[in-house]
Amino acid sequence: MTVGRYAFGLGRRLVQLLAGAPARGHPLETGPTTPIHAPDPSETEPSMTAEIDVNDPHYRRMRLAAMLCEAAELEHSLTCQYLFAGFALKREMTEGLTAAELDKVRGWRSTIMLIARQEMEHLGYVNNVLTALGEAPHLVRPDFPLDPAFYETDIDSKLARFDFETLKRFLLFELPERMDHETLKTMTGYFPGLDFATIKTLGGLYTSIAKLLQLCEAEAKEKGETIFIGPKWAEAMTGGSNIENLRPGVDGQMSIYGMNLKPVLNLEDAIHAIKQVLEEGEGAPEHIEGSHFGRFLEIAAEYDRLLQDNPGFDPSRKVVDTPVSKVGYRGVQQKHGTVIEDPLTNKVSLAFDLAYNSMMLMLFRFFMATDEDEADAKAIEDSVFFPVMTVVIRPLGELLTELPAKPGGDGMAGPGFRFDRRIALLPHRTAAFKIIYANLMALNAALTEVAGQMPNQQLNDRIDFVTQNVWRIAQNFANATGIGGEAQ
Amino acid sequence: MTDTPTLLLTFSGWCLMRIPTDPDPTDEPRGVSGYTFAYANEPDLDRIILFHPEEKFVRWPAWQAGPDDPENKGAPGAAPGLGVYVRAARVLHGDNVDHTLPGLVGAKVDLLEGPKLENRNWLLTLPGQEPIVPFILHISNDRGVDILRKNALDPDKPDQPVWKASAAALARCAAAGMNPEPDMVGRSTGIWDYVQKNKDRRDALVSHRAEIAAKPPYPDQENELAILDARIKSIETGLENPTSDRRIFMTQMVERFSFDILGFDAKVSAKTEKFIGMPVECDAKTGWPIGFWIGGWDPDLLAAHVEGSVRIPLTSS
């Protein structure tokens, strides 16, 4: 049996199933020693899925899938929020930072980018579990801003520049279920009067998912069945043939740039995946260093110290909250958020929307493998991770934070990560690839239209670079999938 | 081997490569997620390979070396002298050295017009397999030696930009991978123990920082201290995992290039030919085989060692 396709631009290769591999340890109890019981509904109450009665055995599996979908949306949403905050951080001393402040801010930016990458990994893990269960990977999400009640997380989901309030939101998103005394004291300083036990956390959702996975699999086993019925080859992992080419001897799955996505073949793998997600996110009470929560806590301490030294310290550009493109004839105007009124900025914002749209169409095809062959799958992988995320999404997103949201206004724009309703699985191979190619070429045209119009040479150079790279990505994709493209 | 006479120029030296590193975008100006950075008020990372960098790009203890200077000051890797020069010049007939040309030794070797390693986050090629574009080789000295040859990735499409170049054209001039060659790096740079080199560098930076901090305040002092703090921290972070942290183990890596410089007319000054004693084949179709490697990467200084040779066909008439 074979398993896996590689994420993060690193090729697809069929590898041997991990049969016979040594069992991994996992702290979330599983196996015969685990008492099997239905989770307390109060432990598993994400709002979107709460209407499904977990005590009814017929619906438990359905509830599990719904909870995974909710986790996927949250991970996806967190990725966008973290990226937005990271993109908006200041880069130069000319933006009003001292050399020492700038170095701290650069470190924060690096940390936030790492956390965002790991949120992508978590999204990949959730989708691997869904695939393993035979369900559809979940890549859709609602647009920003979101009412806290949408997920009952008690935390706003919005695109906002990095300041202390944003940092506090991030701390709550990654809040551990338990904290040691010292951490609790620090957190109480940031959130006076808040009873952290009342906060519904992402970690809590994952813990509930783990319990439900164990319960459903145990019930299936009693009938001689399993809930892990999905195609193994459709799952994603980090590593791949490009890595093998670069580093002979490296075989298959591996960690890359802080991401370590593994296939989920059975309950043990699923629990291991959740353990990894929890450790990377909230950490453990006795060991939060290196977790997202611990990293945000470190940033908060540094931020505090810098503010004490310089009360005027402001690490990020004055980017407006949740910028949204003015869509005109191109679609339905989003009603919430800050509409970008500057015509030139809006063109770049629309281009970003199109880039994000194209990336998502590729990710749908990547995670929901249907009729691609291996070469097709590799073509998607070689496009959508490195380089679309690195030489298109990030540069355009950063560039928007240097452009005004309104003519003559103080506020700057930023990437809206608009999830329009055309983003869905394109189910038919050739048509899908042609549409993706057409979108990329439309993006190339949209960027060509704004060439030379940026407020300074550095931004013009960045636009030119992205424009060139989009063209190349489109051609590489077309050539690799055999749908044509322009001659080189 | 033919009887066509050839001018063989051997060159070496340290260069700067102010490059962002994966997973940062290729045009990341300051460095975020990779392991190379532009600190404080330093110029942006511009990706340009500088064989003879201006002072504003040079981090202490690197320095601008002249043709007669040693390639390092002090312990190996302690203070690389930046500058790539001709170290030997020979006229060959087949396998035989016809004569040497001391007048060409010490000539400045340069790549003009902003040469860059072009893989663009694995879009054009995989890392370690990228070409340098543009590749305009210039060899000159103050005694009238002036040799210039501009390479075309695809000689049939000399004006085609790199982002439109075919895979075959990119591959023609690409490096043959990035591989560990500690012996080659050790013999050329004296750096055999790259972990110790980094410890020595860290210690040197700490001492240098103390010297700067002890000086009476001056305008750029705060920036210099912040840069040194960041560099010390970066090396210390690397030393925590020396076998897996790129800022440490990449020193032993070597990227080798070997291709014919093709396309465009060569330009060789009359005085150069007088030095050589024979005219140079200057037509666009005659390739100039060049082979060199870049390695011994020093991410703290953004410096790398370059070493190789170019064979320039001569006309015996």
mmCIF file of N, CA and C in Angstrom, chain B residues 203-272:
data_model
loop_
_atom_site.group_PDB
_atom_site.id
_atom_site.type_symbol
_atom_site.label_atom_id
_atom_site.label_comp_id
_atom_site.label_asym_id
_atom_site.label_seq_id
_atom_site.Cartn_x
_atom_site.Cartn_y
_atom_site.Cartn_z
ATOM 1 N N ASP B 203 33.415 35.383 19.504
ATOM 2 C CA ASP B 203 34.279 35.985 20.517
ATOM 3 C C ASP B 203 34.861 37.308 20.021
ATOM 4 N N ALA B 204 35.228 37.317 18.754
ATOM 5 C CA ALA B 204 35.780 38.555 18.186
ATOM 6 C C ALA B 204 34.727 39.663 18.184
ATOM 7 N N LEU B 205 33.510 39.300 17.851
ATOM 8 C CA LEU B 205 32.434 40.307 17.831
ATOM 9 C C LEU B 205 32.149 40.825 19.244
ATOM 10 N N VAL B 206 32.190 39.929 20.195
ATOM 11 C CA VAL B 206 31.945 40.355 21.588
ATOM 12 C C VAL B 206 33.021 41.350 22.021
ATOM 13 N N SER B 207 34.274 41.045 21.699
ATOM 14 C CA SER B 207 35.370 41.966 22.051
ATOM 15 C C SER B 207 35.217 43.298 21.331
ATOM 16 N N HIS B 208 34.887 43.200 20.061
ATOM 17 C CA HIS B 208 34.726 44.418 19.257
ATOM 18 C C HIS B 208 33.590 45.268 19.808
ATOM 19 N N ARG B 209 32.541 44.594 20.244
ATOM 20 C CA ARG B 209 31.406 45.321 20.808
ATOM 21 C C ARG B 209 31.820 46.082 22.062
ATOM 22 N N ALA B 210 32.618 45.417 22.888
ATOM 23 C CA ALA B 210 33.075 46.069 24.126
ATOM 24 C C ALA B 210 33.913 47.302 23.809
ATOM 25 N N GLU B 211 34.745 47.198 22.789
ATOM 26 C CA GLU B 211 35.563 48.354 22.382
ATOM 27 C C GLU B 211 34.683 49.514 21.944
ATOM 28 N N ILE B 212 33.662 49.205 21.169
ATOM 29 C CA ILE B 212 32.788 50.272 20.661
ATOM 30 C C ILE B 212 31.981 50.873 21.807
ATOM 31 N N ALA B 213 31.513 50.032 22.681
ATOM 32 C CA ALA B 213 30.707 50.529 23.806
ATOM 33 C C ALA B 213 31.525 51.422 24.721
ATOM 34 N N ALA B 214 32.843 51.179 24.768
ATOM 35 C CA ALA B 214 33.695 51.961 25.676
ATOM 36 C C ALA B 214 34.057 53.327 25.103
ATOM 37 N N LYS B 215 33.775 53.529 23.842
ATOM 38 C CA LYS B 215 34.133 54.811 23.222
ATOM 39 C C LYS B 215 33.172 55.901 23.674
ATOM 40 N N PRO B 216 33.617 57.139 23.662
ATOM 41 C CA PRO B 216 32.671 58.240 23.914
ATOM 42 C C PRO B 216 31.555 58.193 22.866
ATOM 43 N N PRO B 217 30.360 58.627 23.239
ATOM 44 C CA PRO B 217 29.237 58.527 22.288
ATOM 45 C C PRO B 217 29.543 59.210 20.957
ATOM 46 N N TYR B 218 29.134 58.566 19.884
ATOM 47 C CA TYR B 218 29.256 59.169 18.556
ATOM 48 C C TYR B 218 28.009 58.787 17.762
ATOM 49 N N PRO B 219 27.743 59.484 16.669
ATOM 50 C CA PRO B 219 26.414 59.382 16.018
ATOM 51 C C PRO B 219 25.937 57.975 15.684
ATOM 52 N N ASP B 220 26.811 57.138 15.140
ATOM 53 C CA ASP B 220 26.336 55.832 14.669
ATOM 54 C C ASP B 220 26.572 54.719 15.695
ATOM 55 N N GLN B 221 26.984 55.117 16.866
ATOM 56 C CA GLN B 221 27.379 54.107 17.859
ATOM 57 C C GLN B 221 26.231 53.150 18.197
ATOM 58 N N GLU B 222 25.051 53.709 18.423
ATOM 59 C CA GLU B 222 23.911 52.864 18.813
ATOM 60 C C GLU B 222 23.595 51.835 17.720
ATOM 61 N N ASN B 223 23.658 52.271 16.465
ATOM 62 C CA ASN B 223 23.374 51.343 15.369
ATOM 63 C C ASN B 223 24.435 50.242 15.299
ATOM 64 N N GLU B 224 25.694 50.655 15.455
ATOM 65 C CA GLU B 224 26.773 49.662 15.382
ATOM 66 C C GLU B 224 26.622 48.619 16.489
ATOM 67 N N LEU B 225 26.269 49.092 17.655
ATOM 68 C CA LEU B 225 26.093 48.151 18.771
ATOM 69 C C LEU B 225 24.920 47.212 18.508
ATOM 70 N N ALA B 226 23.833 47.760 17.975
ATOM 71 C CA ALA B 226 22.658 46.919 17.694
ATOM 72 C C ALA B 226 22.979 45.867 16.641
ATOM 73 N N ILE B 227 23.749 46.268 15.646
ATOM 74 C CA ILE B 227 24.136 45.315 14.592
ATOM 75 C C ILE B 227 25.002 44.204 15.188
ATOM 76 N N LEU B 228 25.958 44.603 16.016
ATOM 77 C CA LEU B 228 26.831 43.591 16.625
ATOM 78 C C LEU B 228 26.034 42.671 17.548
ATOM 79 N N ASP B 229 25.115 43.246 18.313
ATOM 80 C CA ASP B 229 24.275 42.407 19.188
ATOM 81 C C ASP B 229 23.515 41.365 18.362
ATOM 82 N N ALA B 230 22.937 41.826 17.255
ATOM 83 C CA ALA B 230 22.140 40.917 16.424
ATOM 84 C C ALA B 230 23.019 39.834 15.806
ATOM 85 N N ARG B 231 24.208 40.221 15.374
ATOM 86 C CA ARG B 231 25.106 39.233 14.761
ATOM 87 C C ARG B 231 25.580 38.211 15.794
ATOM 88 N N ILE B 232 25.909 38.692 16.976
ATOM 89 C CA ILE B 232 26.351 37.768 18.043
ATOM 90 C C ILE B 232 25.225 36.785 18.375
ATOM 91 N N LYS B 233 24.017 37.335 18.486
ATOM 92 C CA LYS B 233 22.868 36.485 18.822
ATOM 93 C C LYS B 233 22.631 35.440 17.731
ATOM 94 N N SER B 234 22.756 35.868 16.496
ATOM 95 C CA SER B 234 22.521 34.939 15.380
ATOM 96 C C SER B 234 23.537 33.796 15.399
ATOM 97 N N ILE B 235 24.807 34.127 15.619
ATOM 98 C CA ILE B 235 25.824 33.062 15.655
ATOM 99 C C ILE B 235 25.570 32.135 16.837
ATOM 100 N N GLU B 236 25.220 32.726 17.972
ATOM 101 C CA GLU B 236 24.973 31.883 19.154
ATOM 102 C C GLU B 236 23.783 30.955 18.916
ATOM 103 N N THR B 237 22.769 31.463 18.267
ATOM 104 C CA THR B 237 21.625 30.609 17.931
ATOM 105 C C THR B 237 22.076 29.463 17.034
ATOM 106 N N GLY B 238 22.902 29.784 16.054
ATOM 107 C CA GLY B 238 23.399 28.748 15.154
ATOM 108 C C GLY B 238 24.229 27.706 15.877
ATOM 109 N N LEU B 239 25.038 28.171 16.805
ATOM 110 C CA LEU B 239 25.922 27.242 17.514
ATOM 111 C C LEU B 239 25.163 26.294 18.437
ATOM 112 N N GLU B 240 23.909 26.607 18.713
ATOM 113 C CA GLU B 240 23.115 25.679 19.533
ATOM 114 C C GLU B 240 22.871 24.365 18.790
ATOM 115 N N ASN B 241 22.806 24.461 17.468
ATOM 116 C CA ASN B 241 22.598 23.257 16.641
ATOM 117 C C ASN B 241 23.542 23.299 15.435
ATOM 118 N N PRO B 242 24.828 23.177 15.688
ATOM 119 C CA PRO B 242 25.796 23.442 14.613
ATOM 120 C C PRO B 242 25.704 22.505 13.426
ATOM 121 N N THR B 243 25.218 21.289 13.650
ATOM 122 C CA THR B 243 25.178 20.361 12.510
ATOM 123 C C THR B 243 23.927 20.541 11.663
ATOM 124 N N SER B 244 22.918 21.233 12.197
ATOM 125 C CA SER B 244 21.690 21.379 11.417
ATOM 126 C C SER B 244 21.339 22.834 11.127
ATOM 127 N N ASP B 245 21.991 23.766 11.778
ATOM 128 C CA ASP B 245 21.658 25.165 11.542
ATOM 129 C C ASP B 245 22.440 25.665 10.330
ATOM 130 N N ARG B 246 21.685 26.192 9.365
ATOM 131 C CA ARG B 246 22.316 26.557 8.103
ATOM 132 C C ARG B 246 23.404 27.614 8.268
ATOM 133 N N ARG B 247 23.255 28.491 9.253
ATOM 134 C CA ARG B 247 24.245 29.563 9.368
ATOM 135 C C ARG B 247 25.601 29.023 9.821
ATOM 136 N N ILE B 248 25.638 27.779 10.263
ATOM 137 C CA ILE B 248 26.909 27.182 10.649
ATOM 138 C C ILE B 248 27.394 26.183 9.590
ATOM 139 N N PHE B 249 26.560 25.183 9.297
ATOM 140 C CA PHE B 249 27.093 24.093 8.458
ATOM 141 C C PHE B 249 27.216 24.454 6.983
ATOM 142 N N MET B 250 26.566 25.536 6.562
ATOM 143 C CA MET B 250 26.666 25.885 5.141
ATOM 144 C C MET B 250 28.074 26.286 4.728
ATOM 145 N N THR B 251 28.927 26.574 5.690
ATOM 146 C CA THR B 251 30.305 26.967 5.369
ATOM 147 C C THR B 251 31.021 25.894 4.552
ATOM 148 N N GLN B 252 30.693 24.646 4.784
ATOM 149 C CA GLN B 252 31.404 23.567 4.088
ATOM 150 C C GLN B 252 30.835 23.304 2.686
ATOM 151 N N MET B 253 29.752 24.001 2.343
ATOM 152 C CA MET B 253 29.103 23.709 1.066
ATOM 153 C C MET B 253 29.788 24.441 -0.092
ATOM 154 N N VAL B 254 29.718 23.823 -1.235
ATOM 155 C CA VAL B 254 30.310 24.381 -2.451
ATOM 156 C C VAL B 254 29.302 24.271 -3.591
ATOM 157 N N GLU B 255 29.215 25.323 -4.347
ATOM 158 C CA GLU B 255 28.351 25.321 -5.532
ATOM 159 C C GLU B 255 29.265 25.514 -6.745
ATOM 160 N N ARG B 256 29.246 24.543 -7.645
ATOM 161 C CA ARG B 256 30.179 24.568 -8.772
ATOM 162 C C ARG B 256 29.482 24.969 -10.075
ATOM 163 N N PHE B 257 30.146 25.807 -10.822
ATOM 164 C CA PHE B 257 29.636 26.256 -12.124
ATOM 165 C C PHE B 257 30.642 25.846 -13.194
ATOM 166 N N SER B 258 30.126 25.444 -14.327
ATOM 167 C CA SER B 258 31.000 25.119 -15.444
ATOM 168 C C SER B 258 30.192 25.268 -16.727
ATOM 169 N N PHE B 259 30.536 26.238 -17.530
ATOM 170 C CA PHE B 259 29.810 26.452 -18.792
ATOM 171 C C PHE B 259 30.672 27.280 -19.732
ATOM 172 N N ASP B 260 30.263 27.339 -20.956
ATOM 173 C CA ASP B 260 30.942 28.206 -21.920
ATOM 174 C C ASP B 260 30.255 29.565 -21.914
ATOM 175 N N ILE B 261 31.058 30.600 -21.740
ATOM 176 C CA ILE B 261 30.481 31.942 -21.892
ATOM 177 C C ILE B 261 30.244 32.136 -23.388
ATOM 178 N N LEU B 262 28.985 32.290 -23.731
ATOM 179 C CA LEU B 262 28.597 32.322 -25.143
ATOM 180 C C LEU B 262 27.772 33.575 -25.444
ATOM 181 N N GLY B 263 27.784 33.935 -26.693
ATOM 182 C CA GLY B 263 26.916 35.023 -27.121
ATOM 183 C C GLY B 263 27.568 36.370 -26.905
ATOM 184 N N PHE B 264 27.110 37.306 -27.632
ATOM 185 C CA PHE B 264 27.618 38.689 -27.611
ATOM 186 C C PHE B 264 29.115 38.705 -27.948
ATOM 187 N N ASP B 265 29.542 39.766 -28.521
ATOM 188 C CA ASP B 265 30.960 39.873 -28.840
ATOM 189 C C ASP B 265 31.764 40.114 -27.575
ATOM 190 N N ALA B 266 32.917 39.527 -27.557
ATOM 191 C CA ALA B 266 33.845 39.835 -26.483
ATOM 192 C C ALA B 266 34.525 41.164 -26.802
ATOM 193 N N LYS B 267 34.960 41.788 -25.751
ATOM 194 C CA LYS B 267 35.716 43.025 -25.951
ATOM 195 C C LYS B 267 37.048 42.885 -25.231
ATOM 196 N N VAL B 268 38.090 43.030 -25.992
ATOM 197 C CA VAL B 268 39.422 42.896 -25.408
ATOM 198 C C VAL B 268 40.250 44.089 -25.876
ATOM 199 N N SER B 269 40.842 44.798 -24.956
ATOM 200 C CA SER B 269 41.599 45.996 -25.342
ATOM 201 C C SER B 269 42.870 45.600 -26.104
ATOM 202 N N ALA B 270 43.308 46.506 -26.958
ATOM 203 C CA ALA B 270 44.524 46.248 -27.729
ATOM 204 C C ALA B 270 45.709 46.032 -26.804
ATOM 205 N N LYS B 271 45.690 46.735 -25.697
ATOM 206 C CA LYS B 271 46.811 46.607 -24.771
ATOM 207 C C LYS B 271 46.844 45.209 -24.144
ATOM 208 N N THR B 272 45.662 44.646 -23.942
ATOM 209 C CA THR B 272 45.611 43.289 -23.395
ATOM 210 C C THR B 272 46.267 42.329 -24.364
#
